[in-house]
Tab-separated table of N, CA and C in Angstrom:
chain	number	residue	atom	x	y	z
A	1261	UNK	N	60.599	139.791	48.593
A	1261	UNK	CA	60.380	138.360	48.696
A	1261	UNK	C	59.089	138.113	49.477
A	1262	UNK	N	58.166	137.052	48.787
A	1262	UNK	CA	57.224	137.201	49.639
A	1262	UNK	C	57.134	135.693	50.484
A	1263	UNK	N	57.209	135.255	51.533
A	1263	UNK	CA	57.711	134.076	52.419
A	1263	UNK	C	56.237	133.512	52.793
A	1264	UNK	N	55.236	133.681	52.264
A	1264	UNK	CA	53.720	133.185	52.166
A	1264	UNK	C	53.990	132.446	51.368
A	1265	UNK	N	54.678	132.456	49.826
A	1265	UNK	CA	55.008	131.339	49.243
A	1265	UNK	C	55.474	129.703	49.827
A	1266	UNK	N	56.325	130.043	51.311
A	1266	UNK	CA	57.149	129.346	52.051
A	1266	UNK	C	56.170	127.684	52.113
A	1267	UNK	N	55.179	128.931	52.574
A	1267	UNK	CA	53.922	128.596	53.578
A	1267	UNK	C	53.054	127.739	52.405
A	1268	UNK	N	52.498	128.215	51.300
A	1268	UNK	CA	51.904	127.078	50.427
A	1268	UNK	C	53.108	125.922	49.428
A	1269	UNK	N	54.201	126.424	50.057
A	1269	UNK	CA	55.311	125.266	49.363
A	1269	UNK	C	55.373	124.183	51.027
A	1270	UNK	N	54.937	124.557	51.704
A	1270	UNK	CA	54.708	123.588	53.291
A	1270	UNK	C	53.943	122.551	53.216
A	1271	UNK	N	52.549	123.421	52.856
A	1271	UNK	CA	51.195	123.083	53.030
A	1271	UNK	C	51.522	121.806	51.559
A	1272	UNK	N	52.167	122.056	50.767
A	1272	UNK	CA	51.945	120.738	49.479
A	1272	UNK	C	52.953	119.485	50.054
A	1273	UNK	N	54.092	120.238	50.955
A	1273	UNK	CA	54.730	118.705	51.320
A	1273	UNK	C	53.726	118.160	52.401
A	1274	UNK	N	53.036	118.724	53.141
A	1274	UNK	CA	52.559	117.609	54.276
A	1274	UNK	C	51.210	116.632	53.685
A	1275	UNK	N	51.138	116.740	52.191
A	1275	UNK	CA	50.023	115.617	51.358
A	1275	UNK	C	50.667	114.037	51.826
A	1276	UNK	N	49.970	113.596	51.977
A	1276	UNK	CA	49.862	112.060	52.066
A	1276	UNK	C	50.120	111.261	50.759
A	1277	UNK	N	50.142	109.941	50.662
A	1277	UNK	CA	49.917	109.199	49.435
A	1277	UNK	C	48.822	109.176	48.581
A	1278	UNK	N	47.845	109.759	49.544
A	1278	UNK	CA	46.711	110.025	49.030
A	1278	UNK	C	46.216	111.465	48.630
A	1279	UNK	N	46.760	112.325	48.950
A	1279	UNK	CA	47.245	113.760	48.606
A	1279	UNK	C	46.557	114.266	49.553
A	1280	UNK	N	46.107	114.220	50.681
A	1280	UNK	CA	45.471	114.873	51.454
A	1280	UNK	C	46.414	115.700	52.445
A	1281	UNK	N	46.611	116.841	52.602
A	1281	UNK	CA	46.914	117.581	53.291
A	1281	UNK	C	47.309	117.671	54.547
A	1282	UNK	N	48.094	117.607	55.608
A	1282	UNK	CA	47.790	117.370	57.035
A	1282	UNK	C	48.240	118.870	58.035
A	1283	UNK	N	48.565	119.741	56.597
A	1283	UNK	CA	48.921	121.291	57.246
A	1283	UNK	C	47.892	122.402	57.027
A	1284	UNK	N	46.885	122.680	57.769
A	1284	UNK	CA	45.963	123.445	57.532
A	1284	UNK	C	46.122	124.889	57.423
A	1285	UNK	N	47.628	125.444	57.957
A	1285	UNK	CA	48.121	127.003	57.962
A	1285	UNK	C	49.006	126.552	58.736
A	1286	UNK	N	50.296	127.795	58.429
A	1286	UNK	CA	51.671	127.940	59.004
A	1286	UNK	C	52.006	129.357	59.214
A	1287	UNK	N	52.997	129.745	59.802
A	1287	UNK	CA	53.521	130.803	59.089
A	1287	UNK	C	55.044	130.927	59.718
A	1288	UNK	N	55.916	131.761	59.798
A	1288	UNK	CA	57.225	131.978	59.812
A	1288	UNK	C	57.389	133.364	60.675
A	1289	UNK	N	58.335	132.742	61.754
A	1289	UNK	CA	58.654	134.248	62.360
A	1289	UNK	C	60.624	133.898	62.842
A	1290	UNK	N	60.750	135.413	63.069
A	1290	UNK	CA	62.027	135.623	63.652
A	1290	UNK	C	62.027	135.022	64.967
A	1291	UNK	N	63.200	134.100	64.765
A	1291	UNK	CA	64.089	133.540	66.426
A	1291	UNK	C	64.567	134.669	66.959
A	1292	UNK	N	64.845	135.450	66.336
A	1292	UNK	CA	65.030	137.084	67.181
A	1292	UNK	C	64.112	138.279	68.047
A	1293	UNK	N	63.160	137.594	68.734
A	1293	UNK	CA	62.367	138.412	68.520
A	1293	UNK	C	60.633	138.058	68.159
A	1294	UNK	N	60.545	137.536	67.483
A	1294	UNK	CA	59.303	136.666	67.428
A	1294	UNK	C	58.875	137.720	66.042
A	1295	UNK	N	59.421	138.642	65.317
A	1295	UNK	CA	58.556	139.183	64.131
A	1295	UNK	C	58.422	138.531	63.221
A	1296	UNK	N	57.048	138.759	62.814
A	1296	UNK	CA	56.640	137.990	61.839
A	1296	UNK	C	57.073	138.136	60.220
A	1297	UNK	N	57.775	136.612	59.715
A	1297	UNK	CA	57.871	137.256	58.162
A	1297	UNK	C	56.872	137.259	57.338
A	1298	UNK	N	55.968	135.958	57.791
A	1298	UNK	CA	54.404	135.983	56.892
A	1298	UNK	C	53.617	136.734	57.017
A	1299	UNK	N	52.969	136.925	56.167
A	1299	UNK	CA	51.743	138.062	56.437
A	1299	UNK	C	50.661	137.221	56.398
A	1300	UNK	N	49.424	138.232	56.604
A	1300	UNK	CA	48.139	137.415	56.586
A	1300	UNK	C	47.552	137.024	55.571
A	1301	UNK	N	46.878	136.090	55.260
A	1301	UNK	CA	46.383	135.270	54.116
A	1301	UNK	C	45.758	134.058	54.520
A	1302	UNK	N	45.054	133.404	53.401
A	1302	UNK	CA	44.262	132.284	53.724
A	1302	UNK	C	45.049	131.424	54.598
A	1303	UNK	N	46.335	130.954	54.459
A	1303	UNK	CA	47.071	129.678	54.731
A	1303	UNK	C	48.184	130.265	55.948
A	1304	UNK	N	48.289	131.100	56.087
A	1304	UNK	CA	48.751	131.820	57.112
A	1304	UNK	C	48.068	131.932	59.023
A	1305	UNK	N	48.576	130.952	59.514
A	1305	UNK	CA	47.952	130.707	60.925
A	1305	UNK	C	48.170	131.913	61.948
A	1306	UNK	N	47.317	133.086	61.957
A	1306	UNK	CA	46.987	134.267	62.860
A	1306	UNK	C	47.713	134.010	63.967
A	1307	UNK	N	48.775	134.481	64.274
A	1307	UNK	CA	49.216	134.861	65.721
A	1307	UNK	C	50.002	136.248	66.042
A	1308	UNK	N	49.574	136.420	67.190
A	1308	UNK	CA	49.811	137.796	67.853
A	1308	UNK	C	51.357	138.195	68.171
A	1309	UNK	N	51.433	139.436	67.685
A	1309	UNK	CA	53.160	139.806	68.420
A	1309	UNK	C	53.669	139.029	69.243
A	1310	UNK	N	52.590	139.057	70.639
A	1310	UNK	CA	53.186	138.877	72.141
A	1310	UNK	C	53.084	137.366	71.787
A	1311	UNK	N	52.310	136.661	71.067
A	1311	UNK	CA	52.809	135.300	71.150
A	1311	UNK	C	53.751	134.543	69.947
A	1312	UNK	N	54.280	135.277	69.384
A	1312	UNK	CA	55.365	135.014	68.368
A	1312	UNK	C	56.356	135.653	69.382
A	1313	UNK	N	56.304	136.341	70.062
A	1313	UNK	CA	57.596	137.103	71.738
A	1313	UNK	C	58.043	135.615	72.360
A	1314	UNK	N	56.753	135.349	72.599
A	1314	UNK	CA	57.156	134.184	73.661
A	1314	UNK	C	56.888	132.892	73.063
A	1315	UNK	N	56.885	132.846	71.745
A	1315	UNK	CA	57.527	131.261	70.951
A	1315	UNK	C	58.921	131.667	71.098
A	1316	UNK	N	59.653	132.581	70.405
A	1316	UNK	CA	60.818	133.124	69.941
A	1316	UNK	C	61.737	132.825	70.879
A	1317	UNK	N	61.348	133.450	72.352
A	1317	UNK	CA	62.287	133.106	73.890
A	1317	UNK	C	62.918	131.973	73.870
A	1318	UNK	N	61.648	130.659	74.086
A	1318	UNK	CA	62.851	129.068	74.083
A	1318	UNK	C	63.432	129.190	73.283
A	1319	UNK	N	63.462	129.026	71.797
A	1319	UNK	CA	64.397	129.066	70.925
A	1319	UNK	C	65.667	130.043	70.271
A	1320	UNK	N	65.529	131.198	70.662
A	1320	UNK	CA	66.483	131.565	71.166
A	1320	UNK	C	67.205	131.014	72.493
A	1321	UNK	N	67.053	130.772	73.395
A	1321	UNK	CA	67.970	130.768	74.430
A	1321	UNK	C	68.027	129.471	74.670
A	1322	UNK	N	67.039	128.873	73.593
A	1322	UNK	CA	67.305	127.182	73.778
A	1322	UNK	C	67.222	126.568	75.090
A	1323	UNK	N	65.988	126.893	75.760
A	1323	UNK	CA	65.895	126.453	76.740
A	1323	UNK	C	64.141	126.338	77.321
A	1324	UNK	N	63.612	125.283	76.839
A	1324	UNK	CA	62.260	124.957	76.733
A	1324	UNK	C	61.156	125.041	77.872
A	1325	UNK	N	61.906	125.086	79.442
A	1325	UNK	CA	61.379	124.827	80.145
A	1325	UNK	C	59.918	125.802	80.365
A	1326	UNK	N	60.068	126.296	79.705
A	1326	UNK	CA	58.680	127.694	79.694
A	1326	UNK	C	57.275	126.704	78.877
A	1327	UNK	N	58.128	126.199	77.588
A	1327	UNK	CA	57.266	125.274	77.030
A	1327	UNK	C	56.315	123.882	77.587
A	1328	UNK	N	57.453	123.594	78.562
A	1328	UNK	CA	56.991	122.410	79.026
A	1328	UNK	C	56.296	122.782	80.188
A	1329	UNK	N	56.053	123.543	80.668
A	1329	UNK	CA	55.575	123.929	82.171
A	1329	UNK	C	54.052	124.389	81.725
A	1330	UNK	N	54.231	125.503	80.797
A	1330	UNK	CA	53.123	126.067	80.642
A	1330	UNK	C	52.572	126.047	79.138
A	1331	UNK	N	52.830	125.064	77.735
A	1331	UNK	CA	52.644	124.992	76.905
A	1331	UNK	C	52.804	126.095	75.977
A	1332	UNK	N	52.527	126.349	74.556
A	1332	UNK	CA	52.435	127.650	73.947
A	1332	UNK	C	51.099	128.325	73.491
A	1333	UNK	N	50.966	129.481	73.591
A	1333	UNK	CA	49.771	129.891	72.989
A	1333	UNK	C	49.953	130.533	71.102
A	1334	UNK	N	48.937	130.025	70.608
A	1334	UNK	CA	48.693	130.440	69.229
A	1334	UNK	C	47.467	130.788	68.799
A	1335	UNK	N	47.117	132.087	68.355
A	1335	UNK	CA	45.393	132.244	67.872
A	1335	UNK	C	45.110	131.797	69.156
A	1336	UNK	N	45.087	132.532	69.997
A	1336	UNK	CA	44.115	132.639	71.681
A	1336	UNK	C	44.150	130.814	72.223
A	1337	UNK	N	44.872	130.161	71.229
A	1337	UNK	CA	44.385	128.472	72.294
A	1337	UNK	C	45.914	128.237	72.479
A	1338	UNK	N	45.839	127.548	73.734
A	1338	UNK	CA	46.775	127.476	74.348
A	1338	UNK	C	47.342	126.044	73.942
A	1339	UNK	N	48.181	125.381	73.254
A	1339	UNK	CA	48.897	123.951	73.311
A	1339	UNK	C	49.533	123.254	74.511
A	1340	UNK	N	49.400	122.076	74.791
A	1340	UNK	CA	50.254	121.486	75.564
A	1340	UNK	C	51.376	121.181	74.988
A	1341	UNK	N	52.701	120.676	75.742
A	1341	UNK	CA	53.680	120.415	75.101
A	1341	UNK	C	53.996	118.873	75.395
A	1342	UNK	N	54.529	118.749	74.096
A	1342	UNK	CA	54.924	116.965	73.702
A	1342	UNK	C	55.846	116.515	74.092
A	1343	UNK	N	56.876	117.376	73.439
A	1343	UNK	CA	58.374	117.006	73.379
A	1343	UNK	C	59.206	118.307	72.577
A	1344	UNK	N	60.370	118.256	72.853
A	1344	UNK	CA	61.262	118.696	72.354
A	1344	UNK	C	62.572	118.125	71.761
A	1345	UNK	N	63.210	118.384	70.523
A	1345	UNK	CA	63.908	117.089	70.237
A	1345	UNK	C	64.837	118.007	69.654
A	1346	UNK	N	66.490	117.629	69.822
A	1346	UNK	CA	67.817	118.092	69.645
A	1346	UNK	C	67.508	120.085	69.041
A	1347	UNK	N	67.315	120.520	70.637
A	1347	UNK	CA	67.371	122.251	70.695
A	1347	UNK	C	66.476	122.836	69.821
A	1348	UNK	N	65.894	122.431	68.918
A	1348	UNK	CA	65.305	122.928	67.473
A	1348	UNK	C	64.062	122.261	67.267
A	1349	UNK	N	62.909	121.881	67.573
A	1349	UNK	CA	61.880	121.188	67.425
A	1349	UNK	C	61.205	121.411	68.866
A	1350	UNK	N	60.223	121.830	68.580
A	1350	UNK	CA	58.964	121.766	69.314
A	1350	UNK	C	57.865	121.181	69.067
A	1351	UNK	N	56.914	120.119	70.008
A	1351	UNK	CA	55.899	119.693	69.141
A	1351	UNK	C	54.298	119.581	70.314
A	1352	UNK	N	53.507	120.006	70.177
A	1352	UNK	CA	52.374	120.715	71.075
A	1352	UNK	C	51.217	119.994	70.652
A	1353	UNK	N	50.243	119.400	71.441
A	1353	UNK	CA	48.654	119.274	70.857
A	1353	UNK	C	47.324	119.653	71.747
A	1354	UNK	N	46.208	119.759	71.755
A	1354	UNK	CA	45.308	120.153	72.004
A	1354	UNK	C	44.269	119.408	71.468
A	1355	UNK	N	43.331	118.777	72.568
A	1355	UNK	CA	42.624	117.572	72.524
A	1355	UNK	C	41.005	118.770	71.527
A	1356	UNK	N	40.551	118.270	70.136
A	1356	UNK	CA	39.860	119.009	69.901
A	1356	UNK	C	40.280	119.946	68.613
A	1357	UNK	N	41.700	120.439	68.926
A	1357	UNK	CA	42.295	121.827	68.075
A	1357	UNK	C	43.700	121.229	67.938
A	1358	UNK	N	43.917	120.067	67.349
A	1358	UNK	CA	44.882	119.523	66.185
A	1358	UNK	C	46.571	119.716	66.995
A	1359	UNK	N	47.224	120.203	66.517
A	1359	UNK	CA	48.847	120.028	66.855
A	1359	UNK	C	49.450	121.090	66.249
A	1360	UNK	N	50.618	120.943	66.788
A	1360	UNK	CA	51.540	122.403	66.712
A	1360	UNK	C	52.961	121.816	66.134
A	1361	UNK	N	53.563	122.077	65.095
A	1361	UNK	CA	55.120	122.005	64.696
A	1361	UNK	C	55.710	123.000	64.938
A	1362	UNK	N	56.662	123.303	65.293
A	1362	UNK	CA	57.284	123.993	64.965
A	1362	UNK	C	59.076	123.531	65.233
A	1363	UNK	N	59.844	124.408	64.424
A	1363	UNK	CA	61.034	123.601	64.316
A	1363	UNK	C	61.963	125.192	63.492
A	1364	UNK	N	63.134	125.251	64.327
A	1364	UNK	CA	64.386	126.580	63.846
A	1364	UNK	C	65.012	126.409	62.960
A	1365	UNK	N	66.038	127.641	62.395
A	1365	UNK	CA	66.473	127.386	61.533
A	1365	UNK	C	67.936	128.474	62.294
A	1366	UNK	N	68.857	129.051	61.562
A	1366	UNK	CA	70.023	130.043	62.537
A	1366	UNK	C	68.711	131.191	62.886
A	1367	UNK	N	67.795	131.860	61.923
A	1367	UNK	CA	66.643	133.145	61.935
A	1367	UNK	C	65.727	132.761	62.479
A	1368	UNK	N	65.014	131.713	61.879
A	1368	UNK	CA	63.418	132.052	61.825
A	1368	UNK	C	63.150	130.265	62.247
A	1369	UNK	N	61.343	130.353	63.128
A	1369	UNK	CA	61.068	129.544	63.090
A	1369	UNK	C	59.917	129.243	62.622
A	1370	UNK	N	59.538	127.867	62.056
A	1370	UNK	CA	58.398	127.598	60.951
A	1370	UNK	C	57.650	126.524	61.907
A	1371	UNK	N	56.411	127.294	61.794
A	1371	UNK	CA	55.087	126.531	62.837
A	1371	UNK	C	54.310	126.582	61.735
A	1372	UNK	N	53.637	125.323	62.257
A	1372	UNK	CA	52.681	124.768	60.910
A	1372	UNK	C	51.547	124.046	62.198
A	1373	UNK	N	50.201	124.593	61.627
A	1373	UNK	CA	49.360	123.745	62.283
A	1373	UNK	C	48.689	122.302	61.459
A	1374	UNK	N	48.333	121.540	62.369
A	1374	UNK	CA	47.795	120.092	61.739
A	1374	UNK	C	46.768	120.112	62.423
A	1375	UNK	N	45.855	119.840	61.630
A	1375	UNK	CA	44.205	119.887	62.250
A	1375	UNK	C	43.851	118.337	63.125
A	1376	UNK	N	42.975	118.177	63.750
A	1376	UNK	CA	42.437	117.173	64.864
A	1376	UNK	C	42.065	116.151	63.629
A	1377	UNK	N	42.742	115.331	63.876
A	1377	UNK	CA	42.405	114.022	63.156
A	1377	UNK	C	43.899	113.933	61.549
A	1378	UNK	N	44.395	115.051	61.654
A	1378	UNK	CA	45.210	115.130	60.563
A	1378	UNK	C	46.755	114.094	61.617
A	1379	UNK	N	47.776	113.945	60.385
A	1379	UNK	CA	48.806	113.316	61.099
A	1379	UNK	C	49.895	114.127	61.403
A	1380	UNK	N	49.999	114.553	62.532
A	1380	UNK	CA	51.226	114.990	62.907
A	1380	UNK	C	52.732	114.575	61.916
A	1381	UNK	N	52.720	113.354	62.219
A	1381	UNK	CA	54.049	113.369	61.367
A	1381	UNK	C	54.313	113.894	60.365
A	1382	UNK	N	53.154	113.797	59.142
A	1382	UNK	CA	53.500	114.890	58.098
A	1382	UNK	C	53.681	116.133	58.101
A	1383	UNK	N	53.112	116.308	59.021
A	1383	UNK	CA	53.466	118.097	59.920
A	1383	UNK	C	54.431	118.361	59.592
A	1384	UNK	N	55.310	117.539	60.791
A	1384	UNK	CA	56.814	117.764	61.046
A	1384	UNK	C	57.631	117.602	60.122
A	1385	UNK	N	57.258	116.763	59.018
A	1385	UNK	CA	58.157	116.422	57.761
A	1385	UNK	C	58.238	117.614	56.963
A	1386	UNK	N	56.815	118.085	56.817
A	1386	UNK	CA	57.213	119.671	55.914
A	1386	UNK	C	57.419	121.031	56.430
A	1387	UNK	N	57.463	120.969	57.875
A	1387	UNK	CA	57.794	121.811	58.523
A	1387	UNK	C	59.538	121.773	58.194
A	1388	UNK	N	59.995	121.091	58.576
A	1388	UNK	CA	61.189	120.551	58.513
A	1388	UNK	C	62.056	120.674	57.202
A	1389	UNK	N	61.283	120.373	55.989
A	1389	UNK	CA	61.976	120.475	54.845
A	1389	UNK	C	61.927	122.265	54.478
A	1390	UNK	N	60.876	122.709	55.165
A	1390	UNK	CA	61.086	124.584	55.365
A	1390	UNK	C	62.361	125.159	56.102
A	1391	UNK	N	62.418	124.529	57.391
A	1391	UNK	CA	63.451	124.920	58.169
A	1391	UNK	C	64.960	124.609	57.519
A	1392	UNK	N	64.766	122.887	57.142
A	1392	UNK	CA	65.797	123.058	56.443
A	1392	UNK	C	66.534	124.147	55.716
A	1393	UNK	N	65.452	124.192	54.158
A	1393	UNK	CA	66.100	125.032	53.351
A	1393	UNK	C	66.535	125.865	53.669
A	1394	UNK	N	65.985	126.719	55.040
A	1394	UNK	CA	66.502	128.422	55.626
A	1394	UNK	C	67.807	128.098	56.304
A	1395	UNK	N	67.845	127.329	56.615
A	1395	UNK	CA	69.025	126.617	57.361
A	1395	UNK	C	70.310	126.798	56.133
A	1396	UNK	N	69.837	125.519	54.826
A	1396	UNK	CA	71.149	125.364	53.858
A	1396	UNK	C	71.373	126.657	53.450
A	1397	UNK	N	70.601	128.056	53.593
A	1397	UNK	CA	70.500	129.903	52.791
A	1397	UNK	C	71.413	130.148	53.464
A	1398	UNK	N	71.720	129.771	55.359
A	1398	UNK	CA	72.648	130.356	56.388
A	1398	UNK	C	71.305	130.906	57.257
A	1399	UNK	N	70.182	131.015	56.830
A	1399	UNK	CA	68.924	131.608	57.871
A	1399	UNK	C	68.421	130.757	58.851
């Protein structure tokens, strides 16, 4: 199975009315652990073991305060944190370097970046309809 598909079935829900895009790369890792299921590719947002380790921590143990204290790092830039909303949603931005989704599923969690000037909310909407589906699988 290749779960890069996931990732350009993401990238087409966060289009606008106007079809413009607001997910510039995503990718998918284990709540277990932080391993990655995406691989690298155009649409695939580069992040390191150790920081798919320490996305993975809050959400496993469901407990954010790491997030909120000290934000998350992705591709070497560090996010601030927004909010967190019912155990499963994380949401991060960076004045300059766009915004951070991410949101669980029982496995895996799906981070999607939105570029500076793009809309967050559509972010979260197709982030979300990802997590979902892994969710309705039992993942």
């Amino acid at each position: 199975m290749s779960w890069n598909s996931y990732i350009d079935n993401l990238i087409a829900h966060s289009k606008d009315a106007s079809g413009k895009c607001h997910v510039e790369s995503a990718c998918i890792i284990s709540i277990d652990g932080g391993t990655q299921w995406t691989t690298a590719g155009a649409n695939v947002t580069p992040i390191t073991p150790n920081e798919a380790a320490e996305i993975a921590k809050p959400f496993k143990s469901c407990d954010f305060t790491s997030f909120m204290v000290g934000g998350c790092t992705i591709s070497s830039t560090r996010y601030q944190f927004l909010r967190e909303m019912d155990k499963k949603i994380c949401l991060f931005k960076l004045k300059d370097h766009g915004s951070i989704s991410m949101q669980s599923s029982k496995t895996a969690i799906v981070i999607a970046k939105c570029p500076e000037g793009g809309q967050q909310g559509n972010a979260n909407k197709a982030v979300a309809v990802i997590a979902e589906y892994l969710e309705s699988l039992n993942m």
